[in-house]
Short mmCIF file of N, CA and C and ligand atoms in Angstrom, two decimals:
data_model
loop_
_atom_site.label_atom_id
_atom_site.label_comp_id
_atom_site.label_asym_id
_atom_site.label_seq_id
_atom_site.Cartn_x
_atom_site.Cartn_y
_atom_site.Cartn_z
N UNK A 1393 -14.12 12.88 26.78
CA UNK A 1393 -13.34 12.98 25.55
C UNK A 1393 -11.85 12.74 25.81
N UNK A 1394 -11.46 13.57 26.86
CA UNK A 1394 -9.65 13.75 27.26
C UNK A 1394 -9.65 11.64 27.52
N UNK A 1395 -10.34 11.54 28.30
CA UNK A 1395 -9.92 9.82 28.55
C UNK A 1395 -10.61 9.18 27.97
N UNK A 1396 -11.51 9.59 26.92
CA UNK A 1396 -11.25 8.49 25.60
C UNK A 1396 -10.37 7.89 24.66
N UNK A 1397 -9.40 9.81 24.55
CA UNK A 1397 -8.65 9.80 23.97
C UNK A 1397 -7.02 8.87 24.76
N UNK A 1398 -7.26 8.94 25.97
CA UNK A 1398 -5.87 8.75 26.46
C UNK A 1398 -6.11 7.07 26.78
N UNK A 1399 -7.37 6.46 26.58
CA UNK A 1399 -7.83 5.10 26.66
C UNK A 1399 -7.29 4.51 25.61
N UNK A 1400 -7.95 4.65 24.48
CA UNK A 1400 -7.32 4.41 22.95
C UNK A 1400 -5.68 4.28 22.79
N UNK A 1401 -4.75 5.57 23.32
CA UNK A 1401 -3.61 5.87 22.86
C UNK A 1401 -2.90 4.92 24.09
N UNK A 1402 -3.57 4.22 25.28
CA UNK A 1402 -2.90 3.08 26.31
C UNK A 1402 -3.36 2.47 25.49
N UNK A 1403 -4.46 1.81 24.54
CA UNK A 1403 -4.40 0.51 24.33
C UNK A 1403 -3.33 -0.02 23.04
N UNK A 1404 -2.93 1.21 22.08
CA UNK A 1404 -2.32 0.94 21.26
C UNK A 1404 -0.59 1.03 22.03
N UNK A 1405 -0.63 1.42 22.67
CA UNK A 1405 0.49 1.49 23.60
C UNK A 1405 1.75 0.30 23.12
N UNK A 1406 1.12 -0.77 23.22
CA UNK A 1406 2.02 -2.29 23.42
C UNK A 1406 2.48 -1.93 21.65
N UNK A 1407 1.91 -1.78 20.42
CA UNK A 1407 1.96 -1.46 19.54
C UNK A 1407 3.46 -0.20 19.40
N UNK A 1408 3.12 0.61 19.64
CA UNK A 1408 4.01 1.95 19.53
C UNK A 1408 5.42 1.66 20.44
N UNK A 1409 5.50 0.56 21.35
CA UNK A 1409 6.82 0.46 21.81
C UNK A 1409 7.14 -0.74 20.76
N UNK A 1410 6.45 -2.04 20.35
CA UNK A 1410 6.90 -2.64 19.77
C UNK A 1410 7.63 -1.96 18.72
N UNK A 1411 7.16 -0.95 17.79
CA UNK A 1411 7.89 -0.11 17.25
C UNK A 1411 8.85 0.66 16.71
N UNK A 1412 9.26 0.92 18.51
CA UNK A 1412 10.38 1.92 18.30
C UNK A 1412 11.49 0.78 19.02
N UNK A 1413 11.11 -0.30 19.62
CA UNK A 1413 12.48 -0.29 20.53
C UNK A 1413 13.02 -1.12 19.04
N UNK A 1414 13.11 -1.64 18.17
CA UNK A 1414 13.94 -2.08 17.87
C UNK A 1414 15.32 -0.82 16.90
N UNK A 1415 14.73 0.39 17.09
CA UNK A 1415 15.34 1.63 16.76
C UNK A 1415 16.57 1.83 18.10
N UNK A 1416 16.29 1.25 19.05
CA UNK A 1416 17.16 1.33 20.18
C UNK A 1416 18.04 0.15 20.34
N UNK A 1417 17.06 -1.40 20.10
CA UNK A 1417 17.53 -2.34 20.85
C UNK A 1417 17.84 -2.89 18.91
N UNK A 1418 17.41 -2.85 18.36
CA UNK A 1418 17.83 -3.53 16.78
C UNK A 1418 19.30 -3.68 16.50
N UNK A 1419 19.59 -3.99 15.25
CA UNK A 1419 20.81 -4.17 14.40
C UNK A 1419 21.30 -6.13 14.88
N UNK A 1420 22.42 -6.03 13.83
CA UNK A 1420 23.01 -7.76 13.52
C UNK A 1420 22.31 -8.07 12.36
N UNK A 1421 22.13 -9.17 12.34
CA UNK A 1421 21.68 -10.18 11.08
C UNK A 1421 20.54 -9.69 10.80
N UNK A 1422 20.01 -9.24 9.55
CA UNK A 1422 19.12 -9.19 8.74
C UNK A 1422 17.85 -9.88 8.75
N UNK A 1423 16.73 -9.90 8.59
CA UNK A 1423 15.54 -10.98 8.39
C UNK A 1423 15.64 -11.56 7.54
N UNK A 1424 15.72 -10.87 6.16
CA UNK A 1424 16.06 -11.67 5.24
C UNK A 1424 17.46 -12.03 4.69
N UNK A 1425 17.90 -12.55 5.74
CA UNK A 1425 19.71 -12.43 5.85
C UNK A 1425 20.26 -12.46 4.52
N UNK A 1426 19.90 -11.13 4.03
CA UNK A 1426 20.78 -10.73 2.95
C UNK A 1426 19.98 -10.98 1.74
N UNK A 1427 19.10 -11.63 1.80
CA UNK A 1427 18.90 -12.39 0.39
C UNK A 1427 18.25 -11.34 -0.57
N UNK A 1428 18.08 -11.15 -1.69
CA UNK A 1428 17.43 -10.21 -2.46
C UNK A 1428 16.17 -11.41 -3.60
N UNK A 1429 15.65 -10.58 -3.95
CA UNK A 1429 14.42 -11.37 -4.59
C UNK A 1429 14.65 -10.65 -6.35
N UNK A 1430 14.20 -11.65 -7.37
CA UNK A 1430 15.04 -11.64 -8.74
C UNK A 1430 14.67 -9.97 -9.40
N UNK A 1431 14.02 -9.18 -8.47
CA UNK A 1431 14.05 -8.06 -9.29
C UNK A 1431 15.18 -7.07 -9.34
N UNK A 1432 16.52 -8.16 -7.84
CA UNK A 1432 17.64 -7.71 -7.55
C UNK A 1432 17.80 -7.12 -6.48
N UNK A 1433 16.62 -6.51 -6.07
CA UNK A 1433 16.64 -5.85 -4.92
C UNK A 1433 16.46 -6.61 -3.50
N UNK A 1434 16.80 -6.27 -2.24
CA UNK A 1434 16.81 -6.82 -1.27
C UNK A 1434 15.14 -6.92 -0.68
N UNK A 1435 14.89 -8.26 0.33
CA UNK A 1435 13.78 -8.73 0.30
C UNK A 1435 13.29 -7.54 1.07
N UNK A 1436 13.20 -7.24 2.30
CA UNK A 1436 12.98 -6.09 3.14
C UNK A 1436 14.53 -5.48 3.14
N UNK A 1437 15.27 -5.28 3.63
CA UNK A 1437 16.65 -4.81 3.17
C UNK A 1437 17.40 -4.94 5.10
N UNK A 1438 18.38 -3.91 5.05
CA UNK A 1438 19.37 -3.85 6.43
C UNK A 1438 18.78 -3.45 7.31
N UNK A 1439 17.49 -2.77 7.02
CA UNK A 1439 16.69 -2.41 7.98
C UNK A 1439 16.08 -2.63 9.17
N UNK A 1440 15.76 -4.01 8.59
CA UNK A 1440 14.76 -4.88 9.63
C UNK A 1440 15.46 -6.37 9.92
N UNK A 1441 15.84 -6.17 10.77
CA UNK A 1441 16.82 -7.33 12.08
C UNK A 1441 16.03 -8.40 13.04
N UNK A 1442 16.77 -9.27 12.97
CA UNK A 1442 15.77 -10.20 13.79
C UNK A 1442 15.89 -10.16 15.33
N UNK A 1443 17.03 -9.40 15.45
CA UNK A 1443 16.74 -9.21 16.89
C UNK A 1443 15.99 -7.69 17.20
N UNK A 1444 16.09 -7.23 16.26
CA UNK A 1444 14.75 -5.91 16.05
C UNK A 1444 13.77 -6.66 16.39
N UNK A 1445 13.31 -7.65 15.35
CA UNK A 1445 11.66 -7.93 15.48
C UNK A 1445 11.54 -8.50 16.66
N UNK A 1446 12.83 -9.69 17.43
CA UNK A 1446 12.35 -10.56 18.57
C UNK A 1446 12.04 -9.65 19.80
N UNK A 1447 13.07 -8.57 19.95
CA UNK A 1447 12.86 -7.54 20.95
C UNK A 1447 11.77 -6.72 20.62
N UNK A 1448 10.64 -6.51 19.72
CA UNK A 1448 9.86 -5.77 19.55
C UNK A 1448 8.44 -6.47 19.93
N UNK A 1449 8.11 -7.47 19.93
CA UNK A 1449 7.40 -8.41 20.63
C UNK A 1449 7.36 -8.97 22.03
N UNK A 1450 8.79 -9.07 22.04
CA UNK A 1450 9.00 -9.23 24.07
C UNK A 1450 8.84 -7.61 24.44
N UNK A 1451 8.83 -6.71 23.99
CA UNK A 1451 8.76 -5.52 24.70
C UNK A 1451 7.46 -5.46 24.58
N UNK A 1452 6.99 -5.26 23.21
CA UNK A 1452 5.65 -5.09 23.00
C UNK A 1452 4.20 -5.67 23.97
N UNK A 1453 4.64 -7.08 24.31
CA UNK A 1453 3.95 -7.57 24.47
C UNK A 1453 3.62 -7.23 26.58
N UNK A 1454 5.17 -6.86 26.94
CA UNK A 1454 5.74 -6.56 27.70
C UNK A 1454 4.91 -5.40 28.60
N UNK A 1455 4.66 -4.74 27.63
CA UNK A 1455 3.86 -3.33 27.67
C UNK A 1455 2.40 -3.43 28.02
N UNK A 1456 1.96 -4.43 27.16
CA UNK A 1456 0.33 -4.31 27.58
C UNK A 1456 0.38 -4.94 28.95
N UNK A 1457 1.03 -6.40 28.96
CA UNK A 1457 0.58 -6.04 31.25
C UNK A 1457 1.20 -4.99 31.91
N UNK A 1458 1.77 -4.30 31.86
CA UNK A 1458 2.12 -3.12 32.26
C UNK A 1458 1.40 -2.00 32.52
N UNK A 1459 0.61 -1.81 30.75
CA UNK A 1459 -0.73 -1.18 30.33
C UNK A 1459 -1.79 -1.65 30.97
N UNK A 1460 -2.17 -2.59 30.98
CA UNK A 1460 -3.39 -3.48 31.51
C UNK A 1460 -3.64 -3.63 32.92
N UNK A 1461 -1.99 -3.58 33.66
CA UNK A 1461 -2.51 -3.37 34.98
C UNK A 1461 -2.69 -2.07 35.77
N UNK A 1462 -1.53 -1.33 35.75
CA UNK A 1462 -2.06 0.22 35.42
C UNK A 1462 -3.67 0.49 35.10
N UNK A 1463 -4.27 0.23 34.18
CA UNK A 1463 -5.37 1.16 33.67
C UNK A 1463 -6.58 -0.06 33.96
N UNK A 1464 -6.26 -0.95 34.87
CA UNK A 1464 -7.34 -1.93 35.19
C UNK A 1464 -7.62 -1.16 36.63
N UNK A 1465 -7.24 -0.45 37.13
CA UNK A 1465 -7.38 0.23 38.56
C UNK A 1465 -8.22 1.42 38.48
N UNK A 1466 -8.51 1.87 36.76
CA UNK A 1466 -9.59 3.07 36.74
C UNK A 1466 -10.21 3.12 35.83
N UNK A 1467 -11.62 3.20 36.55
CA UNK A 1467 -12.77 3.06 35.35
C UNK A 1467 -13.03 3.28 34.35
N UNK A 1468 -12.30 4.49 33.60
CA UNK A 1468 -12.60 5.11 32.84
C UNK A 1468 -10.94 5.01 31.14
N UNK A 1469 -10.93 3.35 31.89
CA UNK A 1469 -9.96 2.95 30.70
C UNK A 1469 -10.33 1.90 30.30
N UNK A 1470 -11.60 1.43 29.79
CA UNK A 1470 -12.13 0.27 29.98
C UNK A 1470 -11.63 -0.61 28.46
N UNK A 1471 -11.06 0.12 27.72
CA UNK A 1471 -10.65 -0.40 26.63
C UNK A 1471 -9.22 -0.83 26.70
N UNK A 1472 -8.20 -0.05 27.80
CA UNK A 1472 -7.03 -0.16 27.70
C UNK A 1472 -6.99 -1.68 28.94
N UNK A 1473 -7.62 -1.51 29.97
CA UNK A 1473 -8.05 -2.47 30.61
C UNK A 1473 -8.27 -4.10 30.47
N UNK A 1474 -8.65 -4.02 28.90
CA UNK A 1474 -8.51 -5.27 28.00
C UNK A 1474 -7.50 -5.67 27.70
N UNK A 1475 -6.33 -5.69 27.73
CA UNK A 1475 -5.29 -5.75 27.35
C UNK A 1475 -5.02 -6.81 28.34
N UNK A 1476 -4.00 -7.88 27.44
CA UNK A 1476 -3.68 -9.48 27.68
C UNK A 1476 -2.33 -9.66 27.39
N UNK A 1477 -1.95 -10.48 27.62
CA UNK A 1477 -1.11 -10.78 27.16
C UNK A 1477 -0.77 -11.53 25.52
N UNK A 1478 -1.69 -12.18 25.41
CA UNK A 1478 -2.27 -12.61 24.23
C UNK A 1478 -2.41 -11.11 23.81
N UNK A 1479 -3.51 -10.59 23.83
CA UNK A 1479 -4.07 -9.26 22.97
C UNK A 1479 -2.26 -8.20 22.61
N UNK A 1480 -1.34 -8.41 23.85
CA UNK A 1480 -0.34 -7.27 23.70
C UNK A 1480 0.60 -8.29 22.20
N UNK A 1481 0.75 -9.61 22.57
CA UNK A 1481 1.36 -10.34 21.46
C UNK A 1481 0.94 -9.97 20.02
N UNK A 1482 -0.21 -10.32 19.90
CA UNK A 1482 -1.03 -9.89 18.44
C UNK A 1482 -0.66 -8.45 18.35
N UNK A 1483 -0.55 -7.81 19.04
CA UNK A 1483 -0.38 -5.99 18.60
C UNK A 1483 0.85 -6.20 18.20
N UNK A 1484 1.69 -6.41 18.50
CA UNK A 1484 3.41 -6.30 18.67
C UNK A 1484 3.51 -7.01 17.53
N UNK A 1485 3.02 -8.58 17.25
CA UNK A 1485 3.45 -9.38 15.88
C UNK A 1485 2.80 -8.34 14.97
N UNK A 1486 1.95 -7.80 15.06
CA UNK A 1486 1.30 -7.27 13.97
C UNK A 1486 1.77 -6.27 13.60
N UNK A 1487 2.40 -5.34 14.69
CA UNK A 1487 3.38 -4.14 14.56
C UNK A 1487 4.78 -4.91 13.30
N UNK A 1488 5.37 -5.88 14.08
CA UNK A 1488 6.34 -5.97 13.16
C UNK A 1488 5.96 -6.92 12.02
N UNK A 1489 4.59 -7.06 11.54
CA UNK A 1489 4.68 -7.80 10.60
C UNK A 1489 4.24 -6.66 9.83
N UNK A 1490 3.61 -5.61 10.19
CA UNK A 1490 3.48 -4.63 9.26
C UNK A 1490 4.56 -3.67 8.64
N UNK A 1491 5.76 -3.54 9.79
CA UNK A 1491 6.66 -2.83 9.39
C UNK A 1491 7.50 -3.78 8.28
N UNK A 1492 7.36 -5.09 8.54
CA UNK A 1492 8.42 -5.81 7.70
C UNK A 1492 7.49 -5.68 6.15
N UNK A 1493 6.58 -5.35 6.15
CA UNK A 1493 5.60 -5.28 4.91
C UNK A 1493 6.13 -4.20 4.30
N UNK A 1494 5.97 -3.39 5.06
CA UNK A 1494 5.76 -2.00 4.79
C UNK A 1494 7.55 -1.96 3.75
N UNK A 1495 8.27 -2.60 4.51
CA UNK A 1495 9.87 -2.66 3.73
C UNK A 1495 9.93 -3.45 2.46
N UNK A 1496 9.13 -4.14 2.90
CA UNK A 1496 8.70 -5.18 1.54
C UNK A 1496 8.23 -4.61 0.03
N UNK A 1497 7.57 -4.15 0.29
CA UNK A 1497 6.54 -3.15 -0.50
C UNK A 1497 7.90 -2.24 -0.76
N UNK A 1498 8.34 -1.22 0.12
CA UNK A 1498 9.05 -0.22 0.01
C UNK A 1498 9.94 -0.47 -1.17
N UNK A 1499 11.08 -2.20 -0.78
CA UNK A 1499 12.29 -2.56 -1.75
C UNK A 1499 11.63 -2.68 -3.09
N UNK A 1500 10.52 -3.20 -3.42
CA UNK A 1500 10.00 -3.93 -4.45
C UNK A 1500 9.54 -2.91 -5.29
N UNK A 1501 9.32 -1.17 -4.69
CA UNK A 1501 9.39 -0.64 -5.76
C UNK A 1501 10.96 0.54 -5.94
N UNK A 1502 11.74 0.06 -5.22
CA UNK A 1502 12.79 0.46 -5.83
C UNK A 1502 13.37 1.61 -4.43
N UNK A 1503 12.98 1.20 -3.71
CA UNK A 1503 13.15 2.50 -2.38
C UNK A 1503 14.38 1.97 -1.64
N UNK A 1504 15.28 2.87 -1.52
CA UNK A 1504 16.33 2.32 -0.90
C UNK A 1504 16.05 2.24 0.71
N UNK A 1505 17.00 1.39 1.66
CA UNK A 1505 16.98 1.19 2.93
C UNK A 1505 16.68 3.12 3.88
N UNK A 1506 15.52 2.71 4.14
CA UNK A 1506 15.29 4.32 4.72
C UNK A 1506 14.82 5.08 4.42
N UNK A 1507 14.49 5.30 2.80
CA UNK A 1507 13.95 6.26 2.38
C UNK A 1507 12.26 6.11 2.54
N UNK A 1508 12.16 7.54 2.51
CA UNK A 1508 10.95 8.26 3.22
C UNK A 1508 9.49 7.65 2.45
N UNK A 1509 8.54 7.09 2.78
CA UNK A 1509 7.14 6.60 1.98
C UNK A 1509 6.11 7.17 2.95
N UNK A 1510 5.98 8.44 3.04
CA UNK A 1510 4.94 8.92 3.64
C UNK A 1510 3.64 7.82 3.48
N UNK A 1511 2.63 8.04 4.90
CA UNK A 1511 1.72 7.30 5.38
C UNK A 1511 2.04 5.69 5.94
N UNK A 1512 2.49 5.48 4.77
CA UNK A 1512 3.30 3.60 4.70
C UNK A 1512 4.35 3.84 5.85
N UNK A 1513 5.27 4.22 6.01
CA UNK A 1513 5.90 4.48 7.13
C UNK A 1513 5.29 4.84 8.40
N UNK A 1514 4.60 5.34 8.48
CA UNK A 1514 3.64 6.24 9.81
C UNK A 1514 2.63 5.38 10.28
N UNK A 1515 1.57 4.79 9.12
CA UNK A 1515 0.66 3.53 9.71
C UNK A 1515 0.35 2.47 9.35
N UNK A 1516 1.59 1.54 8.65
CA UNK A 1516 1.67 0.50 8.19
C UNK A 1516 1.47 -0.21 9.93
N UNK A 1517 2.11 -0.15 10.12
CA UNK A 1517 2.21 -0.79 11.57
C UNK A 1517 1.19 -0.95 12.31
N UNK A 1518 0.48 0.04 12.30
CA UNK A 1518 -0.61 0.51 13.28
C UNK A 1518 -1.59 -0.37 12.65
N UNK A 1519 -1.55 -0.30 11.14
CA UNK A 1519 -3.24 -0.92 10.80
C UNK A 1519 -2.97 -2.42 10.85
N UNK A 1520 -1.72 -2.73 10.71
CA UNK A 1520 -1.60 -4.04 10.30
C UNK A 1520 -1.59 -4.99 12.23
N UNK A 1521 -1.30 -3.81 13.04
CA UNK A 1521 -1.38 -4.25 14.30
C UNK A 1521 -2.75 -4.17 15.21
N UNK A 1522 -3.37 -3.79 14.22
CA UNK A 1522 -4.77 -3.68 14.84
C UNK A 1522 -5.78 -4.86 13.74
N UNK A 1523 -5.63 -5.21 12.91
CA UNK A 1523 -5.76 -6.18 11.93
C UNK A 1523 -5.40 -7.59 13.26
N UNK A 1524 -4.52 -7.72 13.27
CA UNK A 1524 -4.03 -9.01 14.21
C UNK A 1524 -5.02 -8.86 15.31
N UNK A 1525 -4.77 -7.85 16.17
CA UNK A 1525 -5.56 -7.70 17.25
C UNK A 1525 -7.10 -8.01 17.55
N UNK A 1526 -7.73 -7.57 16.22
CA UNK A 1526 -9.25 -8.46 16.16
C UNK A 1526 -9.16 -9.26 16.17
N UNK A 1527 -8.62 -10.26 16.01
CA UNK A 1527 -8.58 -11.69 16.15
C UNK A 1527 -8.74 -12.50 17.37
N UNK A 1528 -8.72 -11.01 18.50
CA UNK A 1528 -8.92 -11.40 19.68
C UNK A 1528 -9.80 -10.33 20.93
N UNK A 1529 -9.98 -9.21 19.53
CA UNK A 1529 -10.87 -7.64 20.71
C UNK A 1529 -11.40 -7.43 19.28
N UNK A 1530 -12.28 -6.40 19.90
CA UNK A 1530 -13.67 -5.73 19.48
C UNK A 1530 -13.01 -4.43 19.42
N UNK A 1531 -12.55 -3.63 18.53
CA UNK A 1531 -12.08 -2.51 18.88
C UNK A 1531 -13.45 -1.36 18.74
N UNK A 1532 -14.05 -0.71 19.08
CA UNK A 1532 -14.96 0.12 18.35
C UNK A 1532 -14.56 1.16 17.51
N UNK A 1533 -15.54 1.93 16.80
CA UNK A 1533 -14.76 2.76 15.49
C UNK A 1533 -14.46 4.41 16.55
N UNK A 1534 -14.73 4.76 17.71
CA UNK A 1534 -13.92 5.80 17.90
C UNK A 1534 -12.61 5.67 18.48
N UNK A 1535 -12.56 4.83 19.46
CA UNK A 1535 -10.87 4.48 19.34
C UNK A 1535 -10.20 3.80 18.56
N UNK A 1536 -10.57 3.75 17.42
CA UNK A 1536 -10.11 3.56 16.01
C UNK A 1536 -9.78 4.49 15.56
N UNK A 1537 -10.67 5.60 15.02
CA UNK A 1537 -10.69 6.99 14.37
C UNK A 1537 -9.69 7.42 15.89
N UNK A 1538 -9.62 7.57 16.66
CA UNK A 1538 -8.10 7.97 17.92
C UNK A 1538 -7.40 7.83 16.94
N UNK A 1539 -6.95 6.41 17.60
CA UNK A 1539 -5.65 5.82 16.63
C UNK A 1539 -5.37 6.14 15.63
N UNK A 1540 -5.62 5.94 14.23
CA UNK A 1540 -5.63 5.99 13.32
C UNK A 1540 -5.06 7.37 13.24
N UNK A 1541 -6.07 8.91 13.57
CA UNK A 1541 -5.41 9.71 13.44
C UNK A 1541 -4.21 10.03 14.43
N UNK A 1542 -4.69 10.10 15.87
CA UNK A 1542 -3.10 10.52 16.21
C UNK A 1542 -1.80 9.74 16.05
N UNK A 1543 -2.10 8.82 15.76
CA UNK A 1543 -0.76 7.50 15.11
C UNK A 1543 0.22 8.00 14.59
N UNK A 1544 -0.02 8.90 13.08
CA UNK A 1544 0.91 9.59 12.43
C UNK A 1544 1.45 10.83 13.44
N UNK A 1545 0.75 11.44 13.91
CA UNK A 1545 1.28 12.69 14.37
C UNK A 1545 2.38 12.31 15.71
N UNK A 1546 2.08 11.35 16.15
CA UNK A 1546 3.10 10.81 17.39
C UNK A 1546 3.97 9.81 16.88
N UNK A 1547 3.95 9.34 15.76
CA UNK A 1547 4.98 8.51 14.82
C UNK A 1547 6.02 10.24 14.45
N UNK A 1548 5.46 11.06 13.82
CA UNK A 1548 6.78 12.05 13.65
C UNK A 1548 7.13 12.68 14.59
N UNK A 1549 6.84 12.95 15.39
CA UNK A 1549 7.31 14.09 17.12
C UNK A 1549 8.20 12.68 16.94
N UNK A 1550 7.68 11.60 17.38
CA UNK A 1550 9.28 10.77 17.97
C UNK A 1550 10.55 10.51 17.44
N UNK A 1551 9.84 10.90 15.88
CA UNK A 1551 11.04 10.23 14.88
C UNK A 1551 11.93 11.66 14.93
N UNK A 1552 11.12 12.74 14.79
CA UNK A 1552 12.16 13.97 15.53
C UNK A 1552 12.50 13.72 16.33
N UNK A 1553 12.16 13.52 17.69
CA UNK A 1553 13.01 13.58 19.05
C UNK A 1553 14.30 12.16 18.41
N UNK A 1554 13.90 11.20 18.29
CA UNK A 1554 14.99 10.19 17.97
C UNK A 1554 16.07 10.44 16.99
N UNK A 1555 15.70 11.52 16.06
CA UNK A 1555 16.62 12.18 15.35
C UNK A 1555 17.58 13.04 16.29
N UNK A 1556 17.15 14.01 16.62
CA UNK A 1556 17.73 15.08 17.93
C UNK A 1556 18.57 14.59 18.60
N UNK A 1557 18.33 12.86 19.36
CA UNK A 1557 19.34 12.04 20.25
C UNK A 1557 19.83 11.75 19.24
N UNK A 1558 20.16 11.68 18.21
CA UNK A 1558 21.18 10.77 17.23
C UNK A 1558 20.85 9.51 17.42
N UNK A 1559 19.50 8.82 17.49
CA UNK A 1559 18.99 7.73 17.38
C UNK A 1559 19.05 7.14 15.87
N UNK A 1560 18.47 7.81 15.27
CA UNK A 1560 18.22 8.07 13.77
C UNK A 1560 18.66 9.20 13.06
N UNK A 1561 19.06 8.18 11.72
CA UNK A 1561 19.83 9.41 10.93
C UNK A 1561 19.32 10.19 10.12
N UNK A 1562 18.19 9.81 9.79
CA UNK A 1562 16.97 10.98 9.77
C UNK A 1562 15.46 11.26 10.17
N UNK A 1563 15.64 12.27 10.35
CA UNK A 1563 14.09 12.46 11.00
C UNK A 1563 12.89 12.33 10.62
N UNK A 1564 12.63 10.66 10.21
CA UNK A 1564 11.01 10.20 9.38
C UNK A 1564 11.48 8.93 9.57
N1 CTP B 1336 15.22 -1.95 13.12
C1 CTP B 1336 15.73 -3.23 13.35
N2 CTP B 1336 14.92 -4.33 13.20
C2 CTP B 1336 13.62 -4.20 12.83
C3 CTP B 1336 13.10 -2.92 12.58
C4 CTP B 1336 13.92 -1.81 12.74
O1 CTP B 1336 16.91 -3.37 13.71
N3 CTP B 1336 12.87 -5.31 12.70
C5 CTP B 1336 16.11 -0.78 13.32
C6 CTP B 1336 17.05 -0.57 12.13
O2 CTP B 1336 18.28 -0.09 12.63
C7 CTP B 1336 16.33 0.50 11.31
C8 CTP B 1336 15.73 1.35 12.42
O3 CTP B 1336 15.36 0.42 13.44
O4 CTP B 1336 17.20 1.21 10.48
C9 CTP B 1336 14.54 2.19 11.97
O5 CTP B 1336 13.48 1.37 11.51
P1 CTP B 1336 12.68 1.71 10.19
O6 CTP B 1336 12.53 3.17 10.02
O7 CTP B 1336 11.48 0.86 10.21
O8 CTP B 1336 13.67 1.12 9.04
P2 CTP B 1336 14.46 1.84 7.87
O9 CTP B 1336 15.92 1.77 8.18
O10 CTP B 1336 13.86 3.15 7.58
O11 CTP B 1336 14.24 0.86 6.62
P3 CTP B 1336 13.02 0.78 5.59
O12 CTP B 1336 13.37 1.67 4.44
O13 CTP B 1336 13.00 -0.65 5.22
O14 CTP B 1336 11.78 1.21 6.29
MG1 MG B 1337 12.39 4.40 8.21
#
């Protein structure tokens, strides 16, 4: 059970740094450099940076051989073990194509840059990065049901701790 669980949470791994580093490594020009869409509001907004997303993919992707070689040395990670370089790319694009969704969605109903959309914030990313990822793995449904649930609960511990460092200016 303990290294089922810790199999699952390496394979989403490349995912969860794509994530956060652009919370570290982000800011500059906009994705949608500025532009707003006719309901007035901004397309994804100041949020989401393109050197956010480019660094969230080179890290991301960065991670699974990292992940992959690490956990190719013990048997009992046979899922995290899969992990490619290809497979870490698809997690990472999918990470930030979900978060850029997730902003998308957010502006379009009227949510300002940051504000809080419980779940949509927590596993937009995750599903939309595991969505990509079939395209190239078999995930099965218990390190799915992993993911899925501990996703949120280790999406807020960090967004606290990143609050605490003055990473973020608020804690969600
Ligand atoms: N970030 C970035 N580029 C990205 C994604 C994130 O630079 N592609 C940085 C931004 O500084 C952003 C921070 O990481 O403010 C936190 O990301 P997130 O919580 O996803 O964005 P929010 O600012 O909350 O914006 P939104 O309301 O659109 O989710
Ligand atoms: Mg946010």
């Amino acid at each position: 059970m303990v290294t089922e669980i810790a199999d699952a949470l390496l394979f989403i791994m490349p995912a969860y740094f794509a994530n956060s580093a652009p919370v570290v490594l982000g800011g500059g020009r906009p994705l949608d450099l500025g532009k707003s869409m006719p309901d007035g509001r901004r397309v994804f907004g100041a949020g989401k940076t393109v050197r956010g997303a480019v660094l969230a993919v080179i890290v991301g992707t960065a991670v699974a051989l990292v992940v992959a070689t690490i956990a190719s040395n013990f048997s009992f990670f046979p899922l995290a073990s899969t992990l490619t370089v290809e497979l870490g790319f698809l997690l990472a694009l999918g990470t930030v194509a979900g978060d850029v969704l997730g902003s998308f969605i957010k502006r379009r109903v009227g949510m300002k840059r940051g504000a809080p959309f419980p779940v949509l914030d927590q596993m937009g990313f995750v599903v939309v990065a595991l969505l990509f990822a079939s395209a190239s793995a078999s995930i099965s449904l218990f390190p799915l049901a992993i993911i899925l649930i501990a996703t949120p609960i280790i999406h807020v511990s960090f967004n606290v701790i990143a609050y605490l460092l003055k990473l973020k200016p608020v804690p969600y």
